[in-house]
């Protein structure tokens, strides 16, 4: 093996690229911050107090940046921990929730799902989980906020299985009683880890003492009750629980589950270590010329996100690429598959925990930000000129937010129609027309409301049209079809008044409804109707 290939393999082996999926407020920001703390990338985790007022206005990571006074901005954080190189990709939540959040999941090799122990599985987690499940990537569960009262661990396992359809394997188990857990039992090491009281409010890594399960010392420390409860729980898990099965974890069919508290550093280090042990390094990817192994010395990457205006001082656009194979070097020339031309990557940026910096090289699993003069699109493949290929197209994510849009000034109808047609062509917002309506108003759909704001802003600035926007109560869109291809009309369906019947820009019929429950009702009442998440 050549020296070059050996070093490429080394680099690949140590990389772990993942995203955190969770509902807002479950603790994504706090856990990210704590992982950085344990990784030595920051020294004292900041008090996350006083974030509340600002929190909904800016992205979570910008919050960390403000609090810490360091730049951890934007799409990816990279740090080292005991020989591993970790890339955490941001999945914007709150107001920033958008198609980008889903697209980020196309660029990771595994996902960490945070569940708030008191709230269980919440809506946004469900949506993000679905995307991960479709990709069959390993999903690791961190049950957070164990420092206070929440649902019982067995009930949470049950809920995850019922709501998400995935079995879990607890990697550790809390010791003590709810709201007052004293530590965790580590099933892999067969050890009980007891935590010293947190006197720093989670600002420093927490003192922990590990005991062999047979050691009576931990029994004396936790008392008879907690001791016997744990023995009973361990027996139950061993007898009735899922067996540990690495292959099922790798395929995303079984989720390793960890209990802890990001705020008080309870179980965080144990989670990080076990995660690094079990999570996969960069995986091969399907392409037009077959499976591309990361060890392939020919460079390949794809664009998964484009971000405009990162720096308000100058309106730059950054295209984020995920490297799939080979080594990336600054100033290299690559083949842009869609544009069918060669381009030079001159100012690549990487986002280390400390700062944004120009990078000289990067490896499979890494994310690099490229200045984009408008040549990149989502899903574009960049590759070696000696091995031209294209990665599979990105899936389309159905819109979940809808609004009726019309021009404030009816005299501006023409510009309005032009602006709507042109801007929605870019794909961030989907355009619909209500059955029976003309061009005086449109229904627009997007994954997150932020895109509506962008649309409003651009219509005003680029087309000089102010709009009225009325949010609609629908959250689910389904394209409609009959198996025998006969025409779908509003009159031919039952119970359709529970939603809104619209046509997409290709005049295909679509039904918008409030929720999955309403969808079930429509299905029951129109048994031969097909309801599709994307047009065929
Ligand atoms: P997010 O990024 O997923 O939206 O969540 P974030 O980390 O911002 O955490 C949301 C809230 O939950 C914060 O409280 C945070 O302090 C709290 N939190 C996170 N992890 C834990 C934990 O392990 N235990 C407990 N008890 N709370 C946790 P906040 O009230 O919004 O802010 P603050 O008043 O704490 O600053």
Coordinates of C-alpha atoms and ligand atoms in Angstrom, one line a residue:
X1 CA 0.0 0.0 0.0
X2 CA 1.3 3.4 -0.9
X3 CA 2.2 5.8 1.9
X4 CA -0.4 8.2 0.7
X5 CA -3.2 5.6 0.8
X6 CA -2.2 4.5 4.2
X7 CA -2.4 8.0 5.6
X8 CA -5.8 8.6 3.8
X9 CA -7.1 5.4 5.5
X10 CA -5.8 6.6 8.9
X11 CA -7.6 9.9 8.5
X12 CA -10.8 8.3 7.5
X13 CA -10.8 5.8 10.3
X14 CA -10.6 8.5 12.9
X15 CA -13.4 10.6 11.6
X16 CA -17.0 10.7 13.0
X17 CA -19.4 13.0 11.3
X18 CA -22.8 13.4 12.8
X19 CA -25.7 15.7 13.5
X20 CA -27.8 16.2 16.6
X21 CA -31.6 15.7 16.0
X22 CA -34.0 17.0 18.6
X23 CA -36.9 19.2 19.3
X24 CA -36.2 22.8 20.3
X25 CA -35.2 23.1 24.0
X26 CA -34.3 19.4 24.5
X27 CA -30.7 20.4 25.0
X28 CA -28.9 20.4 21.7
X29 CA -27.0 23.6 22.4
X30 CA -26.1 22.5 25.9
X31 CA -24.9 19.0 24.8
X32 CA -22.9 20.4 21.9
X33 CA -21.2 22.8 24.3
X34 CA -20.4 20.0 26.7
X35 CA -19.0 17.8 24.0
X36 CA -16.7 20.7 23.2
X37 CA -15.8 21.0 26.8
X38 CA -14.8 17.4 27.1
X39 CA -13.0 17.6 23.8
X40 CA -10.9 20.4 25.2
X41 CA -12.1 22.8 22.5
X42 CA -13.4 25.2 25.2
X43 CA -12.3 25.4 28.7
X44 CA -15.2 26.4 30.8
X45 CA -18.7 25.8 29.6
X46 CA -20.5 29.1 30.0
X47 CA -23.5 29.6 32.1
X48 CA -26.3 29.4 29.6
X49 CA -28.5 31.7 31.6
X50 CA -29.9 34.8 30.1
X51 CA -30.2 33.2 26.7
X52 CA -33.9 33.2 26.7
X53 CA -34.6 36.7 25.5
X54 CA -32.5 36.3 22.3
X55 CA -32.9 32.6 21.7
X56 CA -35.6 32.6 19.2
X57 CA -34.1 35.3 17.1
X58 CA -30.8 33.7 16.2
X59 CA -29.6 30.3 15.5
X60 CA -28.5 28.1 18.5
X61 CA -24.9 28.1 17.5
X62 CA -24.7 31.8 17.2
X63 CA -25.9 31.9 20.8
X64 CA -23.0 29.8 21.9
X65 CA -20.7 32.1 20.0
X66 CA -22.1 35.1 21.8
X67 CA -22.0 33.5 25.1
X68 CA -18.5 32.1 24.8
X69 CA -17.0 35.0 22.9
X70 CA -15.6 32.5 20.4
X71 CA -16.6 31.8 16.9
X72 CA -18.3 28.5 16.6
X73 CA -20.5 29.9 14.0
X74 CA -22.6 28.0 11.6
X75 CA -22.6 24.8 9.8
X76 CA -20.0 22.6 11.3
X77 CA -17.9 22.2 14.4
X78 CA -14.7 20.2 14.3
X79 CA -12.7 19.0 17.3
X80 CA -10.5 16.2 18.4
X81 CA -11.1 13.8 21.3
X82 CA -8.6 11.0 22.1
X83 CA -7.4 10.4 18.6
X84 CA -10.8 10.8 17.0
X85 CA -11.7 13.8 14.8
X86 CA -15.3 14.8 15.3
X87 CA -17.4 16.8 12.9
X88 CA -20.8 18.0 14.4
X89 CA -23.1 19.4 11.8
X90 CA -25.7 21.9 12.9
X91 CA -29.4 21.1 12.3
X92 CA -31.0 24.5 12.8
X93 CA -34.2 24.4 14.9
X94 CA -36.5 27.1 16.2
X95 CA -37.3 29.6 13.6
X96 CA -34.4 28.4 11.4
X97 CA -36.0 25.0 10.8
X98 CA -36.0 24.5 7.1
X99 CA -35.2 22.2 4.3
X100 CA -31.6 22.8 5.1
X101 CA -32.1 21.0 8.4
X102 CA -33.2 17.9 6.5
X103 CA -30.5 18.3 3.9
X104 CA -27.8 18.3 6.6
X105 CA -28.8 14.8 7.4
X106 CA -27.8 13.7 3.9
X107 CA -24.2 14.7 4.8
X108 CA -23.7 12.7 8.1
X109 CA -22.7 9.2 8.9
X110 CA -24.7 8.9 12.1
X111 CA -27.1 11.0 14.2
X112 CA -27.5 11.7 17.9
X113 CA -31.1 12.0 19.0
X114 CA -31.7 14.0 22.1
X115 CA -34.9 13.3 24.0
X116 CA -36.0 15.5 27.0
X117 CA -36.7 12.9 29.7
X118 CA -39.8 14.8 30.8
X119 CA -41.3 15.4 27.4
X120 CA -40.4 12.2 25.6
X121 CA -40.5 12.1 21.8
X122 CA -41.6 15.5 20.3
X123 CA -42.7 16.6 16.9
X124 CA -39.5 17.9 15.4
X125 CA -37.5 14.9 16.6
X126 CA -40.1 12.7 14.8
X127 CA -39.6 14.5 11.5
X128 CA -35.9 14.4 11.6
X129 CA -35.8 10.8 12.8
X130 CA -37.8 9.8 9.8
X131 CA -35.2 11.2 7.4
X132 CA -32.4 9.4 9.3
X133 CA -34.4 6.2 9.3
X134 CA -34.9 6.3 5.5
X135 CA -31.1 6.7 5.1
X136 CA -30.5 3.7 7.4
X137 CA -27.9 5.5 9.4
X138 CA -27.1 4.6 13.0
X139 CA -29.0 6.7 15.5
X140 CA -27.7 7.2 19.1
X141 CA -30.2 8.3 21.7
X142 CA -29.3 10.6 24.6
X143 CA -32.1 11.0 27.1
X144 CA -31.4 14.4 28.6
X145 CA -32.3 16.3 31.8
X146 CA -32.0 13.4 34.1
X147 CA -31.1 15.8 36.9
X148 CA -34.8 16.5 37.4
X149 CA -38.1 14.6 37.3
X150 CA -39.0 13.0 34.1
X151 CA -40.6 9.9 32.7
X152 CA -39.4 6.6 33.9
X153 CA -36.6 5.0 31.8
X154 CA -38.6 2.0 30.9
X155 CA -41.5 4.2 29.8
X156 CA -39.2 6.2 27.6
X157 CA -37.9 3.1 25.9
X158 CA -41.4 2.0 25.3
X159 CA -42.4 5.5 23.9
X160 CA -39.4 5.5 21.5
X161 CA -40.4 2.1 20.2
X162 CA -44.1 3.0 19.9
X163 CA -43.7 6.5 18.3
X164 CA -40.6 6.1 16.2
X165 CA -40.7 2.4 15.5
X166 CA -37.2 1.6 16.6
X167 CA -36.1 -0.7 19.4
X168 CA -33.5 0.7 21.9
X169 CA -30.6 -0.9 23.7
X170 CA -29.8 1.1 26.9
X171 CA -26.0 1.4 27.1
X172 CA -26.3 2.7 30.7
X173 CA -29.0 2.9 33.3
X174 CA -29.7 5.5 35.9
X175 CA -28.9 4.6 39.6
X176 CA -31.1 6.1 42.3
X177 CA -34.6 7.5 42.1
X178 CA -36.1 9.8 39.6
X179 CA -35.0 13.4 39.9
X180 CA -32.3 12.4 42.3
X181 CA -30.1 10.0 40.3
X182 CA -26.7 9.4 41.7
X183 CA -25.0 8.0 38.7
X184 CA -25.3 5.4 35.9
X185 CA -24.6 1.8 35.5
X186 CA -22.5 1.2 32.4
X187 CA -23.6 -2.0 30.8
X188 CA -20.6 -2.4 28.6
X189 CA -18.0 -2.0 31.3
X190 CA -20.2 -3.5 33.9
X191 CA -19.4 -0.6 36.2
X192 CA -21.4 1.7 38.3
X193 CA -20.3 5.3 37.9
X194 CA -21.3 7.7 40.7
X195 CA -21.1 11.4 40.2
X196 CA -19.8 13.8 42.8
X197 CA -22.2 16.7 43.5
X198 CA -22.1 19.3 40.8
X199 CA -20.7 22.4 42.4
X200 CA -19.8 24.3 39.3
X201 CA -23.3 24.3 37.7
X202 CA -21.9 22.2 34.9
X203 CA -19.1 24.6 34.0
X204 CA -16.5 21.9 34.5
X205 CA -16.2 18.3 33.7
X206 CA -17.8 16.4 36.5
X207 CA -16.0 14.2 39.0
X208 CA -17.0 10.6 38.8
X209 CA -16.1 7.5 40.6
X210 CA -16.3 4.1 38.9
X211 CA -16.9 0.9 40.8
X212 CA -17.0 -2.7 39.6
X213 CA -20.6 -4.0 39.8
X214 CA -19.5 -6.5 42.4
X215 CA -17.9 -3.9 44.6
X216 CA -19.8 -3.3 47.8
X217 CA -18.5 0.3 48.1
X218 CA -21.1 1.7 45.6
X219 CA -23.9 -0.2 47.5
X220 CA -22.9 1.6 50.7
X221 CA -22.9 4.9 48.9
X222 CA -26.3 4.6 47.2
X223 CA -28.1 2.8 50.0
X224 CA -30.2 -0.4 49.9
X225 CA -33.1 0.9 47.9
X226 CA -31.2 2.2 44.9
X227 CA -29.0 -0.9 45.1
X228 CA -31.9 -3.3 44.8
X229 CA -33.8 -1.3 42.3
X230 CA -30.8 -1.3 40.0
X231 CA -30.3 -5.1 40.4
X232 CA -33.9 -5.6 39.4
X233 CA -33.7 -3.3 36.4
X234 CA -30.5 -5.0 35.2
X235 CA -32.2 -8.4 35.4
X236 CA -35.2 -7.1 33.5
X237 CA -33.1 -5.5 30.8
X238 CA -31.0 -8.7 30.4
X239 CA -33.9 -11.0 30.3
X240 CA -36.6 -9.0 28.4
X241 CA -34.6 -6.3 26.6
X242 CA -33.1 -6.4 23.1
X243 CA -29.7 -8.1 22.8
X244 CA -26.8 -5.9 21.8
X245 CA -26.5 -6.3 18.1
X246 CA -23.8 -4.2 16.3
X247 CA -25.1 -5.0 12.8
X248 CA -28.6 -3.7 13.7
X249 CA -27.2 -0.6 15.2
X250 CA -25.2 0.0 12.0
X251 CA -28.3 -0.3 9.9
X252 CA -30.3 2.1 12.1
X253 CA -32.6 -0.7 13.4
X254 CA -31.6 -0.5 17.0
X255 CA -30.6 2.6 18.8
X256 CA -28.0 2.6 21.6
X257 CA -29.6 4.7 24.4
X258 CA -27.8 6.8 27.0
X259 CA -29.2 8.5 30.1
X260 CA -27.7 11.7 31.3
X261 CA -27.8 15.4 31.9
X262 CA -26.1 17.8 29.5
X263 CA -26.4 20.7 32.0
X264 CA -24.8 19.0 34.9
X265 CA -22.4 16.9 32.9
X266 CA -23.9 13.7 34.1
X267 CA -23.1 10.9 31.7
X268 CA -21.8 13.2 29.0
X269 CA -18.2 11.8 28.9
X270 CA -19.5 8.3 29.0
X271 CA -21.8 9.0 26.1
X272 CA -19.0 10.7 24.1
X273 CA -16.6 7.7 24.6
X274 CA -19.2 5.0 23.8
X275 CA -20.5 7.0 20.9
X276 CA -17.0 7.2 19.4
X277 CA -16.4 3.5 19.9
X278 CA -19.7 2.5 18.2
X279 CA -20.3 5.2 15.6
X280 CA -19.2 4.5 12.0
X281 CA -16.4 6.3 10.2
X282 CA -17.3 7.8 6.7
X283 CA -19.3 5.3 4.7
X284 CA -19.3 4.5 1.0
X285 CA -21.8 6.4 -1.2
X286 CA -23.9 5.4 -4.2
X287 CA -23.0 7.2 -7.4
X288 CA -23.6 7.1 -11.1
X289 CA -20.5 4.9 -11.5
X290 CA -21.2 2.6 -8.6
X291 CA -20.3 2.6 -4.9
X292 CA -17.6 5.2 -4.0
X293 CA -15.4 4.1 -1.1
X294 CA -14.0 6.9 1.0
X295 CA -10.5 5.3 0.5
X296 CA -10.8 5.9 -3.2
X297 CA -7.9 8.2 -3.9
X298 CA -9.9 10.1 -6.4
X299 CA -11.5 13.1 -4.8
X300 CA -15.3 13.4 -4.6
X301 CA -17.8 15.5 -2.7
X302 CA -21.3 17.0 -2.9
X303 CA -22.9 20.3 -2.0
X304 CA -25.5 19.8 0.7
X305 CA -26.1 23.4 1.8
X306 CA -25.8 26.9 0.5
X307 CA -25.9 29.7 2.9
X308 CA -26.2 33.3 1.9
X309 CA -25.3 36.4 3.8
X310 CA -23.2 34.7 6.5
X311 CA -21.4 37.9 6.9
X312 CA -23.7 40.9 6.9
X313 CA -20.9 43.2 6.0
X314 CA -20.6 41.7 2.6
X315 CA -23.2 39.5 1.0
X316 CA -21.2 36.4 0.4
X317 CA -22.6 32.9 -0.3
X318 CA -21.0 29.8 1.0
X319 CA -21.5 26.4 -0.4
X320 CA -20.9 23.6 2.0
X321 CA -19.5 20.3 0.7
X322 CA -19.2 17.0 2.3
X323 CA -16.1 15.1 1.2
X324 CA -16.8 11.5 0.2
X325 CA -13.5 10.2 -1.1
X326 CA -9.9 11.1 -1.6
X327 CA -8.0 14.1 -0.2
X328 CA -9.0 17.7 -0.6
X329 CA -6.3 20.2 -1.0
X330 CA -6.4 24.0 -1.4
X331 CA -6.3 25.3 -4.9
X332 CA -7.1 21.9 -6.4
X333 CA -9.0 21.8 -9.6
X334 CA -12.1 19.6 -9.6
X335 CA -14.8 18.6 -12.1
X336 CA -18.2 20.2 -11.5
X337 CA -20.5 17.4 -12.8
X338 CA -23.7 19.4 -13.4
X339 CA -22.1 22.4 -15.0
X340 CA -19.7 20.0 -16.9
X341 CA -16.6 22.1 -16.3
X342 CA -13.5 22.2 -14.3
X343 CA -13.2 24.7 -11.4
X344 CA -10.5 25.7 -8.9
X345 CA -11.2 25.6 -5.2
X346 CA -9.3 28.6 -4.1
X347 CA -10.5 29.7 -0.7
X348 CA -11.8 26.7 1.2
X349 CA -12.9 27.4 4.7
X350 CA -13.3 25.1 7.6
X351 CA -15.0 25.8 10.9
X352 CA -12.9 24.8 13.8
X353 CA -14.3 25.3 17.3
X354 CA -12.0 28.3 17.7
X355 CA -12.5 30.1 14.5
X356 CA -13.3 30.0 10.8
X357 CA -10.0 29.5 9.0
X358 CA -8.7 28.8 5.5
X359 CA -7.8 25.2 5.3
X360 CA -5.1 23.4 3.3
X361 CA -6.4 19.9 3.3
X362 CA -9.4 17.9 4.4
X363 CA -10.5 14.2 4.2
X364 CA -13.7 12.1 3.7
X365 CA -16.2 13.0 6.4
X366 CA -15.0 16.6 6.6
X367 CA -17.1 19.6 5.7
X368 CA -15.6 22.5 3.8
X369 CA -17.2 25.8 3.0
X370 CA -16.5 27.2 -0.4
X371 CA -17.1 30.7 -1.6
X372 CA -19.9 30.5 -4.1
X373 CA -20.1 33.0 -6.9
X374 CA -23.4 31.5 -7.9
X375 CA -22.1 28.3 -9.6
X376 CA -23.2 25.7 -7.0
X377 CA -26.6 24.1 -6.5
X378 CA -27.8 21.8 -3.7
X379 CA -26.8 18.2 -4.5
X380 CA -24.1 19.1 -7.0
X381 CA -21.2 16.7 -7.2
X382 CA -17.5 17.8 -7.4
X383 CA -15.0 15.1 -8.4
X384 CA -11.7 14.3 -9.8
X385 CA -11.4 15.0 -13.6
X386 CA -10.0 11.5 -13.9
X387 CA -13.1 9.9 -12.5
X388 CA -16.2 11.7 -13.4
X389 CA -19.3 10.8 -11.5
X390 CA -22.5 12.2 -9.9
X391 CA -24.0 11.3 -6.5
X392 CA -27.7 10.4 -6.4
X393 CA -30.1 13.3 -6.4
X394 CA -31.2 14.7 -3.1
X395 CA -34.8 13.8 -2.0
X396 CA -37.4 16.4 -2.0
X397 CA -38.9 17.2 1.4
X398 CA -42.6 17.9 1.4
X399 CA -43.6 21.3 2.7
X400 CA -45.0 21.6 6.3
X401 CA -46.0 25.2 6.5
X402 CA -48.4 27.0 4.2
X403 CA -49.5 30.6 3.7
X404 CA -51.8 32.5 1.3
X405 CA -49.9 35.2 -0.5
X406 CA -51.3 38.2 -2.4
X407 CA -50.0 41.6 -3.5
X408 CA -50.9 44.5 -1.2
X409 CA -51.4 46.7 -4.2
X410 CA -53.6 45.0 -6.9
X411 CA -52.1 47.4 -9.5
X412 CA -48.8 45.4 -9.1
X413 CA -50.3 42.1 -10.1
X414 CA -48.0 41.6 -13.0
X415 CA -44.8 42.0 -11.1
X416 CA -46.3 39.9 -8.3
X417 CA -47.0 37.0 -10.6
X418 CA -43.6 37.3 -12.2
X419 CA -41.8 37.4 -8.9
X420 CA -43.7 34.5 -7.5
X421 CA -43.1 32.4 -10.6
X422 CA -39.4 33.2 -10.7
X423 CA -38.5 33.0 -7.0
X424 CA -40.4 29.8 -6.4
X425 CA -38.6 28.2 -9.3
X426 CA -35.5 28.1 -7.0
X427 CA -37.2 25.5 -5.0
X428 CA -37.0 26.8 -1.4
X429 CA -40.7 27.7 -1.5
X430 CA -43.3 25.6 -3.4
X431 CA -46.1 27.3 -5.3
X432 CA -49.7 26.1 -5.3
X433 CA -53.0 27.4 -6.7
X434 CA -56.2 26.8 -4.8
X435 CA -58.8 24.9 -6.9
X436 CA -61.1 27.5 -8.5
X437 CA -58.8 30.5 -7.8
X438 CA -57.0 32.7 -10.3
X439 CA -53.6 34.5 -10.1
X440 CA -54.7 37.1 -7.5
X441 CA -53.4 34.9 -4.7
X442 CA -51.2 31.8 -4.3
X443 CA -50.7 29.3 -1.7
X444 CA -47.0 28.8 -0.8
X445 CA -45.5 25.9 1.0
X446 CA -42.2 25.5 2.7
X447 CA -40.5 23.3 5.3
X448 CA -39.9 26.2 7.7
X449 CA -41.5 29.7 8.0
X450 CA -38.1 31.4 7.6
X451 CA -38.4 30.8 3.9
X452 CA -41.6 32.8 3.8
X453 CA -39.8 35.7 5.3
X454 CA -37.1 35.4 2.7
X455 CA -39.7 35.3 -0.1
X456 CA -41.4 38.4 1.3
X457 CA -38.1 40.2 1.6
X458 CA -36.9 39.3 -1.9
X459 CA -40.3 40.2 -3.5
X460 CA -40.0 43.6 -2.0
X461 CA -36.3 44.1 -2.9
X462 CA -36.1 42.5 -6.2
X463 CA -39.6 43.0 -7.6
X464 CA -40.7 46.0 -5.7
X465 CA -43.9 44.2 -4.5
X466 CA -45.2 44.2 -1.0
X467 CA -47.3 41.2 -0.1
X468 CA -50.0 40.2 2.4
X469 CA -49.3 36.8 3.9
X470 CA -51.9 34.8 5.8
X471 CA -50.6 31.6 7.5
X472 CA -52.8 28.6 6.8
X473 CA -53.4 25.9 9.4
X474 CA -52.2 23.0 7.3
X475 CA -49.1 20.9 8.0
X476 CA -49.2 18.0 5.6
X477 CA -49.2 18.0 1.8
X478 CA -50.1 14.9 -0.3
X479 CA -50.1 14.6 -4.0
X480 CA -53.3 12.8 -5.1
X481 CA -53.7 10.0 -7.7
X482 CA -56.0 7.2 -8.6
X483 CA -54.4 3.8 -9.5
X484 CA -56.3 3.8 -12.9
X485 CA -55.0 7.4 -13.6
X486 CA -58.5 8.9 -13.9
X487 CA -58.6 12.6 -13.1
X488 CA -58.7 13.7 -9.4
X489 CA -61.2 16.5 -8.9
X490 CA -62.4 18.1 -5.7
X491 CA -66.0 17.0 -6.4
X492 CA -64.9 13.4 -6.8
X493 CA -63.6 13.0 -3.2
X494 CA -65.2 12.6 0.2
X495 CA -64.4 14.7 3.2
X496 CA -62.1 17.0 1.2
X497 CA -63.6 20.1 3.0
X498 CA -61.4 19.1 5.9
X499 CA -58.4 20.4 4.0
X500 CA -57.6 22.5 1.0
X501 CA -57.5 21.2 -2.6
X502 CA -54.8 22.9 -4.6
X503 CA -52.7 22.3 -7.7
X504 CA -48.9 22.5 -7.8
X505 CA -47.1 24.5 -10.6
X506 CA -47.4 21.5 -12.9
X507 CA -51.2 21.4 -12.4
X508 CA -51.0 18.2 -10.3
X509 CA -53.7 17.8 -7.6
X510 CA -52.5 18.2 -4.0
X511 CA -54.4 18.0 -0.8
X512 CA -53.3 20.1 2.3
X513 CA -54.6 18.9 5.6
X514 CA -54.0 19.8 9.3
X515 CA -52.3 16.7 10.5
X516 CA -51.7 13.0 10.0
X517 CA -55.0 12.3 11.8
X518 CA -57.0 14.2 9.1
X519 CA -55.0 12.3 6.5
X520 CA -56.1 9.0 8.0
X521 CA -59.7 10.2 7.8
X522 CA -59.4 11.0 4.1
X523 CA -57.7 7.7 3.4
X524 CA -60.5 5.8 5.1
X525 CA -63.2 7.7 3.2
X526 CA -61.5 7.4 -0.2
X527 CA -60.2 3.9 -0.2
X528 CA -58.8 3.8 -3.7
X529 CA -57.2 7.2 -3.6
X530 CA -53.3 7.3 -3.4
X531 CA -51.8 10.0 -1.2
X532 CA -48.1 10.6 -2.1
X533 CA -45.5 12.5 -0.2
X534 CA -43.9 13.7 -3.5
X535 CA -45.3 14.0 -7.1
X536 CA -44.7 10.9 -9.2
Ligands
LIG1 P1 -31.8 23.4 22.3 O1 -30.5 23.9 21.8 O2 -32.1 22.0 22.1 O3 -33.0 24.3 22.0 O4 -31.8 23.4 23.9 P2 -30.8 24.2 24.9 O5 -29.5 23.5 25.0 O6 -30.8 25.6 24.6 O7 -31.5 23.9 26.3 C1 -32.9 24.4 26.5 C2 -33.1 24.6 28.0 O8 -32.9 23.3 28.7 C3 -32.1 25.6 28.6 O9 -32.8 26.2 29.7 C4 -31.1 24.6 29.2 O10 -30.4 25.2 30.3 C5 -31.9 23.5 29.7 N1 -31.2 22.2 29.8 C6 -30.3 21.7 28.9 N2 -29.8 20.5 29.3 C7 -30.4 20.3 30.6 C8 -30.3 19.3 31.6 O11 -29.5 18.3 31.4 N3 -31.0 19.5 32.7 C9 -31.8 20.6 32.9 N4 -32.5 20.6 34.0 N5 -31.9 21.6 32.0 C10 -31.2 21.4 30.8 P3 -33.5 27.6 29.6 O12 -34.3 27.8 30.8 O13 -34.1 27.9 28.3 O14 -32.2 28.5 29.7 P4 -31.4 28.8 31.0 O15 -32.4 29.6 31.9 O16 -31.0 27.5 31.6 O17 -30.3 29.6 30.4

